[in-house]
PDB file of C-alpha atoms in Angstrom:
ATOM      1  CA  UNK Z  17     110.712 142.918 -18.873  1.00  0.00           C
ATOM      2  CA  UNK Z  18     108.517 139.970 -17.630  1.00  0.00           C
ATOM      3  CA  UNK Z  19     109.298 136.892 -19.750  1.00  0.00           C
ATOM      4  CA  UNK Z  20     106.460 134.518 -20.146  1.00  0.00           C
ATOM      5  CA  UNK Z  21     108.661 131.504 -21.337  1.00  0.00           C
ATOM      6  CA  UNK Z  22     106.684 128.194 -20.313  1.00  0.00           C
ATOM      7  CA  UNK Z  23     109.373 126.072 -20.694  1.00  0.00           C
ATOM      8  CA  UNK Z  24     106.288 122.627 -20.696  1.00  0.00           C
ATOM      9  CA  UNK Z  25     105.422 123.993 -17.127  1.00  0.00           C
ATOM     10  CA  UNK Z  26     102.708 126.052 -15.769  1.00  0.00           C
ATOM     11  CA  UNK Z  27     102.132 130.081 -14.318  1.00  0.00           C
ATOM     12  CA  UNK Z  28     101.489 131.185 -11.070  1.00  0.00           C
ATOM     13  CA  UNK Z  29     101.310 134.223  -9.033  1.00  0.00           C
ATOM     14  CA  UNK Z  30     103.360 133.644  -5.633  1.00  0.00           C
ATOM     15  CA  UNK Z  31     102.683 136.968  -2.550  1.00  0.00           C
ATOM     16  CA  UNK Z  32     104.583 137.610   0.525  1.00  0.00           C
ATOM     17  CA  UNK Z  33     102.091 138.117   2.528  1.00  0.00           C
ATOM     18  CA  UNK Z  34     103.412 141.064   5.248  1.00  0.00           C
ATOM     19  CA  UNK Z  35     103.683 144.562   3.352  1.00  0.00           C
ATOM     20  CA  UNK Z  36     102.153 143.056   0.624  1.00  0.00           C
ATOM     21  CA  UNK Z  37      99.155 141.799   1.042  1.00  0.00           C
ATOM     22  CA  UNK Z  38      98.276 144.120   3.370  1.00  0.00           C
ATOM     23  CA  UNK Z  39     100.249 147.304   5.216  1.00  0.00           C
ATOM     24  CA  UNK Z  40     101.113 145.475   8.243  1.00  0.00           C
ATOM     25  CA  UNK Z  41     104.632 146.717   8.427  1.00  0.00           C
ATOM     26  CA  UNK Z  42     103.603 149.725  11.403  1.00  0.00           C
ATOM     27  CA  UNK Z  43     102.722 147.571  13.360  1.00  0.00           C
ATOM     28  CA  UNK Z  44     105.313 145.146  13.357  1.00  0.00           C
ATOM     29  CA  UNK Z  45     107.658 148.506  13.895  1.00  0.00           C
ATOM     30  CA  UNK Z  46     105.568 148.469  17.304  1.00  0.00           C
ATOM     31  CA  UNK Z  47     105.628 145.123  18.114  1.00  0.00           C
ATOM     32  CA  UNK Z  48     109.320 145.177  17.741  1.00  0.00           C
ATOM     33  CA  UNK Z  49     110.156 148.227  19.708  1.00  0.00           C
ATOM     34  CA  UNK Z  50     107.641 147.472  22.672  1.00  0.00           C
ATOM     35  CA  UNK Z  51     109.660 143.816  23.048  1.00  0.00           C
ATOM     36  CA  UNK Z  52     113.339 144.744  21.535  1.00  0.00           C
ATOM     37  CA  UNK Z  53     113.030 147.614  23.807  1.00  0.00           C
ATOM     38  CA  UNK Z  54     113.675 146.455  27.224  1.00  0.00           C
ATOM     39  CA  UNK Z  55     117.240 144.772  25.353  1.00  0.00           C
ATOM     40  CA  UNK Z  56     118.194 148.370  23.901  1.00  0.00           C
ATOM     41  CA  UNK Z  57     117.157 148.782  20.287  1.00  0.00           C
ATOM     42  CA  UNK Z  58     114.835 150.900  19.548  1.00  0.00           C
ATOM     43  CA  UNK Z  59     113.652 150.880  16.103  1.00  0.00           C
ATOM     44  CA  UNK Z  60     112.663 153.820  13.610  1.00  0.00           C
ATOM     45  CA  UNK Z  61     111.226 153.243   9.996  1.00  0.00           C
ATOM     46  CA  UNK Z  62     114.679 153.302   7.931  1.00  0.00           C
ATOM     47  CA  UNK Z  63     116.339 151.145  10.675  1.00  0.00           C
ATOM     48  CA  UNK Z  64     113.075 148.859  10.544  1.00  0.00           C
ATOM     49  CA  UNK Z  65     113.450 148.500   6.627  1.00  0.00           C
ATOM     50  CA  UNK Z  66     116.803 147.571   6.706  1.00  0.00           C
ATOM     51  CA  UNK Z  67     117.344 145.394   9.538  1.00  0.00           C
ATOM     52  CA  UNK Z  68     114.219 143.394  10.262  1.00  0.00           C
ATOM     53  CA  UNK Z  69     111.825 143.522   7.135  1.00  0.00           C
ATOM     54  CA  UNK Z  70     111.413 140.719   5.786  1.00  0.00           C
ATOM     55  CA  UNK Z  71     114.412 138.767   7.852  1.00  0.00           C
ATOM     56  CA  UNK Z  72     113.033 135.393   9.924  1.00  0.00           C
ATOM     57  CA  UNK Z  73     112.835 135.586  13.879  1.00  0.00           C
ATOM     58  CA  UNK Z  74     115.867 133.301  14.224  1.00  0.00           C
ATOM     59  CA  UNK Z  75     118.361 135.929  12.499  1.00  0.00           C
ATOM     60  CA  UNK Z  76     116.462 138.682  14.092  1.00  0.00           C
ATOM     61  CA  UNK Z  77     117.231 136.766  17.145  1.00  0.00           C
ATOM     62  CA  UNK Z  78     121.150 136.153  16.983  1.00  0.00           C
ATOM     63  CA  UNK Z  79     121.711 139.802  15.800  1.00  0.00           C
ATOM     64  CA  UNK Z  80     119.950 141.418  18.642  1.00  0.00           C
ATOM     65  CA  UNK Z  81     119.880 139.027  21.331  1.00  0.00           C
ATOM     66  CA  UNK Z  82     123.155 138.206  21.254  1.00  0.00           C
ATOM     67  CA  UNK Z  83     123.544 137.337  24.890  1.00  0.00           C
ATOM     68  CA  UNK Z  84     120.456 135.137  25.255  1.00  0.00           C
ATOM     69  CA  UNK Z  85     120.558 131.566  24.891  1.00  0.00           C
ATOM     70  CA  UNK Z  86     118.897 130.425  21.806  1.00  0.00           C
ATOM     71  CA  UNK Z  87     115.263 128.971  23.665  1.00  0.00           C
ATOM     72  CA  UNK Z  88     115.515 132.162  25.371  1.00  0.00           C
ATOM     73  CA  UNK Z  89     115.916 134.602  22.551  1.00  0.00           C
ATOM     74  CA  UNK Z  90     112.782 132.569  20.954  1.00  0.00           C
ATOM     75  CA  UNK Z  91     110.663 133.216  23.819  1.00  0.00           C
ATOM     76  CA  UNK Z  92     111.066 136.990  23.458  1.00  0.00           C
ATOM     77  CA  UNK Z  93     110.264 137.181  19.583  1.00  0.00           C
ATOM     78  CA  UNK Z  94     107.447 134.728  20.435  1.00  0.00           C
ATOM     79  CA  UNK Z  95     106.359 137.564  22.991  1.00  0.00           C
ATOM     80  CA  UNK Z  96     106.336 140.438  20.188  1.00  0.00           C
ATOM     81  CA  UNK Z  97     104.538 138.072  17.757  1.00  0.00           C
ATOM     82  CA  UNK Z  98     101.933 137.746  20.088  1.00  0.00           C
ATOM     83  CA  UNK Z  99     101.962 141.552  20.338  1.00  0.00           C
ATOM     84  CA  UNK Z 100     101.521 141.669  17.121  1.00  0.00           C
ATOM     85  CA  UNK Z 101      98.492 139.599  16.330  1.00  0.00           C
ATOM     86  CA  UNK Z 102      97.064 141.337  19.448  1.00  0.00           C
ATOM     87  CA  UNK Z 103      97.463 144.345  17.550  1.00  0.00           C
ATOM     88  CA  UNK Z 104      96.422 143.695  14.170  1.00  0.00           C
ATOM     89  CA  UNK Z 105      93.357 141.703  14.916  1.00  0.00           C
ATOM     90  CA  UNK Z 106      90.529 143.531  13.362  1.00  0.00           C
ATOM     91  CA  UNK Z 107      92.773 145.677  11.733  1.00  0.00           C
ATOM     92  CA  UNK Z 108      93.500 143.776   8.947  1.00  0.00           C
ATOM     93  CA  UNK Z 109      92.559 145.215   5.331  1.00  0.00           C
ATOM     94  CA  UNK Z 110      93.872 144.071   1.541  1.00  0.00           C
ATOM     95  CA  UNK Z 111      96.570 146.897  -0.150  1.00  0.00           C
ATOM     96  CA  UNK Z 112      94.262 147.881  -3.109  1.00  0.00           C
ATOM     97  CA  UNK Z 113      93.131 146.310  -6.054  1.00  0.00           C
ATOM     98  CA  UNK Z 114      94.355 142.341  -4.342  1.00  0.00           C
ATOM     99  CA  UNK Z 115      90.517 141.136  -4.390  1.00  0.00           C
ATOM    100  CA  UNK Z 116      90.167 141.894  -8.074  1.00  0.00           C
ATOM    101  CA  UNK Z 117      93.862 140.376  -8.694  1.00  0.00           C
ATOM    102  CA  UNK Z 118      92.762 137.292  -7.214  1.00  0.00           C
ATOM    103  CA  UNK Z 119      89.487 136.863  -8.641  1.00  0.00           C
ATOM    104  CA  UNK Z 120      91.371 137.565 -12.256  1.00  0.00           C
ATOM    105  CA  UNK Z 121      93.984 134.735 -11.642  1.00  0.00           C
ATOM    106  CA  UNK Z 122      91.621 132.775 -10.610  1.00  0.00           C
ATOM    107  CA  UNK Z 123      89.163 133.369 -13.452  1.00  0.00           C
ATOM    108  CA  UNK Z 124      92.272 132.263 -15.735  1.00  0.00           C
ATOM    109  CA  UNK Z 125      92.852 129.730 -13.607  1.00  0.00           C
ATOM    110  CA  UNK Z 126      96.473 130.777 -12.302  1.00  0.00           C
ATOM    111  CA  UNK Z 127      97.424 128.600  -8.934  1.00  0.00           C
ATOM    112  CA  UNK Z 128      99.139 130.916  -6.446  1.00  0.00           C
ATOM    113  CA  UNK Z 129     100.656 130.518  -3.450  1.00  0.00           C
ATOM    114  CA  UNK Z 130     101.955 132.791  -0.277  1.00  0.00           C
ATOM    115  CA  UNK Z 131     105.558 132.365   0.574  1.00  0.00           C
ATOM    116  CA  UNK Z 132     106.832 134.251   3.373  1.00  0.00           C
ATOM    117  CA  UNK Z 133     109.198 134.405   6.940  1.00  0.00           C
ATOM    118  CA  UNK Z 134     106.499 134.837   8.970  1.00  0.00           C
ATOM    119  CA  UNK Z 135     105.510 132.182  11.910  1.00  0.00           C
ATOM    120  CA  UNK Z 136     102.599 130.422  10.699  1.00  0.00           C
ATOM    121  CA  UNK Z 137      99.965 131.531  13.006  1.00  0.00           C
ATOM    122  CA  UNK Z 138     100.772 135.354  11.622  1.00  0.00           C
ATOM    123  CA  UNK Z 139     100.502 134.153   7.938  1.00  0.00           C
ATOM    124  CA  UNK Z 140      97.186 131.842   8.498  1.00  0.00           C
ATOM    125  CA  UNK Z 141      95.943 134.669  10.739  1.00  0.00           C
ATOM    126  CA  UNK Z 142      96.136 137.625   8.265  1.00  0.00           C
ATOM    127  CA  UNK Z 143      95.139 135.526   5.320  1.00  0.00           C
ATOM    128  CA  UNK Z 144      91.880 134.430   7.373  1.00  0.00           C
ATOM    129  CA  UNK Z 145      91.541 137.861   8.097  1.00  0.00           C
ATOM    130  CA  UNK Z 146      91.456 139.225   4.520  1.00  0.00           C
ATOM    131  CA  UNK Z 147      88.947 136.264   3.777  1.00  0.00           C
ATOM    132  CA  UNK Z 148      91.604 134.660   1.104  1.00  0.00           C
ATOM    133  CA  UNK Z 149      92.671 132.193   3.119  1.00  0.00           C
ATOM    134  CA  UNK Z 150      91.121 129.597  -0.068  1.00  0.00           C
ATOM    135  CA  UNK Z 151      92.551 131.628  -2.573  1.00  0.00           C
ATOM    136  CA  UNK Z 152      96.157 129.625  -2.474  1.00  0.00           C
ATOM    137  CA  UNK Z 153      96.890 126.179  -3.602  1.00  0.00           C
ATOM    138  CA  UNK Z 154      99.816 126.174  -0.930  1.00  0.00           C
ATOM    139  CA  UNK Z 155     101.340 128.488   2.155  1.00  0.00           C
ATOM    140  CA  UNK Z 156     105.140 128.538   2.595  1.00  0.00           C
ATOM    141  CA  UNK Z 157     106.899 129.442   5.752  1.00  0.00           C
ATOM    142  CA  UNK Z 158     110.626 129.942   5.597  1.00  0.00           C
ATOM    143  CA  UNK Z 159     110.983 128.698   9.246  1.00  0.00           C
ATOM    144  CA  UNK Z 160     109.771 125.253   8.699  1.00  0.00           C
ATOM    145  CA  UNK Z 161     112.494 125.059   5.706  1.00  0.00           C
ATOM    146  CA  UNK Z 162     116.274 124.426   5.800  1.00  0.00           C
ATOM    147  CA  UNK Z 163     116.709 128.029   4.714  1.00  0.00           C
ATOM    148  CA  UNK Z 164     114.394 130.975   4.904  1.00  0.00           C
ATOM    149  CA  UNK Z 165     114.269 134.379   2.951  1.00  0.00           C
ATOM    150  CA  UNK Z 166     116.786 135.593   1.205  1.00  0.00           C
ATOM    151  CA  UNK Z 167     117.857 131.707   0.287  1.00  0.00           C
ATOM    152  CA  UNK Z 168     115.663 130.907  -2.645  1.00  0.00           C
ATOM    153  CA  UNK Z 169     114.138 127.533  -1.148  1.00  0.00           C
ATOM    154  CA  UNK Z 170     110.670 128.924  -0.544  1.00  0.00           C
ATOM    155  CA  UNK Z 171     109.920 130.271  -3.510  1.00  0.00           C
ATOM    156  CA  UNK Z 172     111.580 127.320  -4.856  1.00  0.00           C
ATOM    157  CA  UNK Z 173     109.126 124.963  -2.884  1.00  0.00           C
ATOM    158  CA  UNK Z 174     106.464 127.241  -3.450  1.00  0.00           C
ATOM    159  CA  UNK Z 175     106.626 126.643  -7.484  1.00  0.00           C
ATOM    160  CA  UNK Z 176     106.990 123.164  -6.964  1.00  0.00           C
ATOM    161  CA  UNK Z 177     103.665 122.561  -5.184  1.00  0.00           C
ATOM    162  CA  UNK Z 178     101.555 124.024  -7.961  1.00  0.00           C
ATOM    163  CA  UNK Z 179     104.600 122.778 -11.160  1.00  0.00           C
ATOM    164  CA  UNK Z 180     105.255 126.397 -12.142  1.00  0.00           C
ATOM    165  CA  UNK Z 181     107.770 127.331 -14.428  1.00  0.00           C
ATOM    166  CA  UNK Z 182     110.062 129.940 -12.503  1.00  0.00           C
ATOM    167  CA  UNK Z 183     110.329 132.490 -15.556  1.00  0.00           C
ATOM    168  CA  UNK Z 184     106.843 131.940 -16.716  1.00  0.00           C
ATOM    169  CA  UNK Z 185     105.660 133.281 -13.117  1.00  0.00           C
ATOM    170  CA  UNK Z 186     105.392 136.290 -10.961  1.00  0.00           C
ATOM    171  CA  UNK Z 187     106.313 136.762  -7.182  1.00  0.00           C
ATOM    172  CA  UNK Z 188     105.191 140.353  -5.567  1.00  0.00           C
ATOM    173  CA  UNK Z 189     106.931 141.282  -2.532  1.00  0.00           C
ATOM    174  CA  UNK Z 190     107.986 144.289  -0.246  1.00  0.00           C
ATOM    175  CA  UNK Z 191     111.031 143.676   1.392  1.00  0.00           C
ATOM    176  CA  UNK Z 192     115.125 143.477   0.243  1.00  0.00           C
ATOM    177  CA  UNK Z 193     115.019 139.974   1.522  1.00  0.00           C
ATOM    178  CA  UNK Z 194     112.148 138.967  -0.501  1.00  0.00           C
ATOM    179  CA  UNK Z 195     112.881 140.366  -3.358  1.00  0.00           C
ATOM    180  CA  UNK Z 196     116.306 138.705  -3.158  1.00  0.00           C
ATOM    181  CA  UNK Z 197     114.463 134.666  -2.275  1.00  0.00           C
ATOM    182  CA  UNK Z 198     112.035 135.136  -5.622  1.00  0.00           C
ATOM    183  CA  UNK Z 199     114.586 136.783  -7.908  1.00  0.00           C
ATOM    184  CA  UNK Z 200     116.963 134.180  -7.255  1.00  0.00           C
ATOM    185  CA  UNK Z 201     114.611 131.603  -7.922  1.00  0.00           C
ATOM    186  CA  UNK Z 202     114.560 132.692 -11.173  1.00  0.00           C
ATOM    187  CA  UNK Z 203     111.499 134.391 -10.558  1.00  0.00           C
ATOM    188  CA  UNK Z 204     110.901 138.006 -11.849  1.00  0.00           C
ATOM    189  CA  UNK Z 205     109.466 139.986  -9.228  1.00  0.00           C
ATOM    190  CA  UNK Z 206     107.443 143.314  -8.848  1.00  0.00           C
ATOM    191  CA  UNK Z 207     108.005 145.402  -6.012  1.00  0.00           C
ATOM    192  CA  UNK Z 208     105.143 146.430  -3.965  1.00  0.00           C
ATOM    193  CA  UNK Z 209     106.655 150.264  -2.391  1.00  0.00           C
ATOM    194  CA  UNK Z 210     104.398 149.846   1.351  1.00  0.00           C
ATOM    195  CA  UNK Z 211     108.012 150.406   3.007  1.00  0.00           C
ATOM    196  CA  UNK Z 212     110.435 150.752   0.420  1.00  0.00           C
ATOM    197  CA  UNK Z 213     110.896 153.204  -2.129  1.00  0.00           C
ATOM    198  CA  UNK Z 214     111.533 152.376  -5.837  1.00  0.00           C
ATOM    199  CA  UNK Z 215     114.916 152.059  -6.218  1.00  0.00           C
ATOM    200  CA  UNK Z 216     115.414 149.978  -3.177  1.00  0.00           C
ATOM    201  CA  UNK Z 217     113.494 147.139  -4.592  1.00  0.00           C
ATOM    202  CA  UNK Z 218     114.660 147.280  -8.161  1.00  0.00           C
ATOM    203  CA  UNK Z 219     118.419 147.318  -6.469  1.00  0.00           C
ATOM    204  CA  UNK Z 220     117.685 144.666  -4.113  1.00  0.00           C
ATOM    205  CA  UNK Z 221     116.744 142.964  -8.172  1.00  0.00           C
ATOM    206  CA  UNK Z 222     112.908 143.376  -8.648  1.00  0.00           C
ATOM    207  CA  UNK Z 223     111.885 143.847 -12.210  1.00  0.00           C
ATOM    208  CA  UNK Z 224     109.280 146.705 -11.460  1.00  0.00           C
ATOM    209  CA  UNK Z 225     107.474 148.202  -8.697  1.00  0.00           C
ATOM    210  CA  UNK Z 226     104.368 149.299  -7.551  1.00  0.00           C
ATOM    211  CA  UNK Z 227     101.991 151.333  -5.222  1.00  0.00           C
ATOM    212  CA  UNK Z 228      99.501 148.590  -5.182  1.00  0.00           C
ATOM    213  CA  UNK Z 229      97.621 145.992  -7.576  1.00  0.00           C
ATOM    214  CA  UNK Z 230      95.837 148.710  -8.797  1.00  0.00           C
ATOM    215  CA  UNK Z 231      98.168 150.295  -9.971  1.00  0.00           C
ATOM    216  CA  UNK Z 232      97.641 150.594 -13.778  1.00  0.00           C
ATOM    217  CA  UNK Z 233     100.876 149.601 -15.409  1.00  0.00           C
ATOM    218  CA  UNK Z 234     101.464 146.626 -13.061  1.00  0.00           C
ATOM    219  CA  UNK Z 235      98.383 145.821 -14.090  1.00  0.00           C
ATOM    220  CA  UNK Z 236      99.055 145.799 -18.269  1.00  0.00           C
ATOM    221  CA  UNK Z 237     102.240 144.330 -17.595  1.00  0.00           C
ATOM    222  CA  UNK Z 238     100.103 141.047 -15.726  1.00  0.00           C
ATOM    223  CA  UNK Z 239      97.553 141.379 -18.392  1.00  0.00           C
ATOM    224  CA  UNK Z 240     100.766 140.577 -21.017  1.00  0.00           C
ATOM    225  CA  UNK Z 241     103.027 138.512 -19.159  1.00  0.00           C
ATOM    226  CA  UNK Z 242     100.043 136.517 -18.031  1.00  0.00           C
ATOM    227  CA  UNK Z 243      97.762 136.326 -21.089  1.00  0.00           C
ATOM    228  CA  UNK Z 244      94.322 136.964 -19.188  1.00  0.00           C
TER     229      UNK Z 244
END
C-alpha cells in the first residue's frame, strides 16, 4: 500500500530512466556482449538481469575486468556505451502510457526527477530523444555521487532537489538495484516488469508492479496515492 503521508513536505514522481522509460535493456544486452566479449563473458537475458541491470560501469568493471587496470577497464565500458548510443539513436520510443503520466503530474503540478546509473550522455541522450528532456526539475547520475545504485544517495539527492517527502512520493524502476536505492530511501516503489518478472521486483522490495503506465491499476493506485 502506497502511503501518502506529507509529513510538511511535498510529492514527486522520481523514473529510472533505462527499462523504464523506455525498453532499452536489448540493446544494452548487445552492447555488452559485442565489448565484454573479446574478455570472455558472454551475456544471455537471465545472466544480463542479474549481473549488470541496473549496476554502475565501475562495479561492472571490477567484476569482469578484473585484470585491467582501473583507466583501462573504463576505456572498455566507455567503448560499449558508445555502442550503445550508436545503437539506440533513432530507436528510442516511451514504454506506454509515460506521455500521459507526465502531462498528469504535471497538470497537478508534481516535480519529478530521473535518477539513474547511467553515464550522463546516455541519460540526457534518451531523455532528448523521448522529447521529455523539460519534463524534470532535476537528473541524477549515481556516478557523479559518493555511492551509486543500490546505496540510497540518489534517490536521496533526487528528493532533496525538488523538497519531497520520501513516503509521500513514488519512484518507478526496473531493475533489483533500483528497486533496492528508492525503497531504501524510504521511497515506495512500483516495479515496471520490461526485464523482470513480478516477483523479482516485489522481492528485491517494490510495493507493486507493472507492464507499463498504462497499466490500469498502477494507474488508480497514482490517482489515490497522488490525489490528481
Amino acid at each position: 500500500m502506497i502511503e501518502t503521508r506529507h509529513d510538511g513536505m511535498g510529492r514527486a514522481l522520481l523514473f529510472d530512466i533505462d527499462g523504464t522509460l523506455a525498453d532499452t535493456d536489448p540493446l544494452h544486452l548487445k552492447a555488452f556482449n559485442q565489448v565484454l566479449g573479446p574478455h570472455g563473458h558472454v551475456f544471455d537475458h537471465a545472466r544480463f538481469s542479474l549481473e549488470l541491470q541496473g549496476f554502475a560501469n565501475v562495479a561492472i568493471g571490477e567484476r569482469f575486468l578484473p585484470h585491467e587496470a582501473p583507466e583501462r577497464r573504463a576505456v572498455i565500458l566507455e567503448e560499449k556505451e558508445e555502442v550503445f548510443r550508436t545503437l539506440v539513436a533513432g530507436q528510442i520510443a516511451p514504454l506506454p502510457g509515460l506521455m500521459a503520466l507526465l502531462d498528469r503530474a504535471d497538470g497537478a503540478g508534481i516535480p519529478m526527477v530521473a535518477v539513474t546509473n547511467a553515464p550522463r550522455l546516455n541519460a540526457e541522450l534518451l531523455l532528448s530523444g523521448l522529447g521529455i528532456t523539460h519534463r524534470f526539475k532535476a537528473l541524477v547520475i549515481g556516478a557523479e555521487l559518493p555511492h551509486g545504485k543500490p546505496h540510497p544517495l540518489p534517490y536521496q539527492e533526487g528528493l532533496r532537489f525538488v523538497g519531497a517527502s520520501p513516503r509521500a512520493s513514488i519512484a518507478f524502476e526496473d531493475s533489483r538495484t533500483g528497486v533496492q536505492s528508492a525503497t531504501a530511501a524510504g521511497i515506495p516503489t512500483v516495479g515496471i516488469r520490461t526485464s523482470l518478472s513480478h516477483a523479482d521486483l516485489v522481492g528485491a522490495g517494490a510495493v507493486a508492479s507493472a507492464s507499463a503506465f498504462d497499466d490500469p491499476t498502477l494507474l488508480a493506485r497514482l490517482a489515490s496515492a497522488m490525489a490528481w
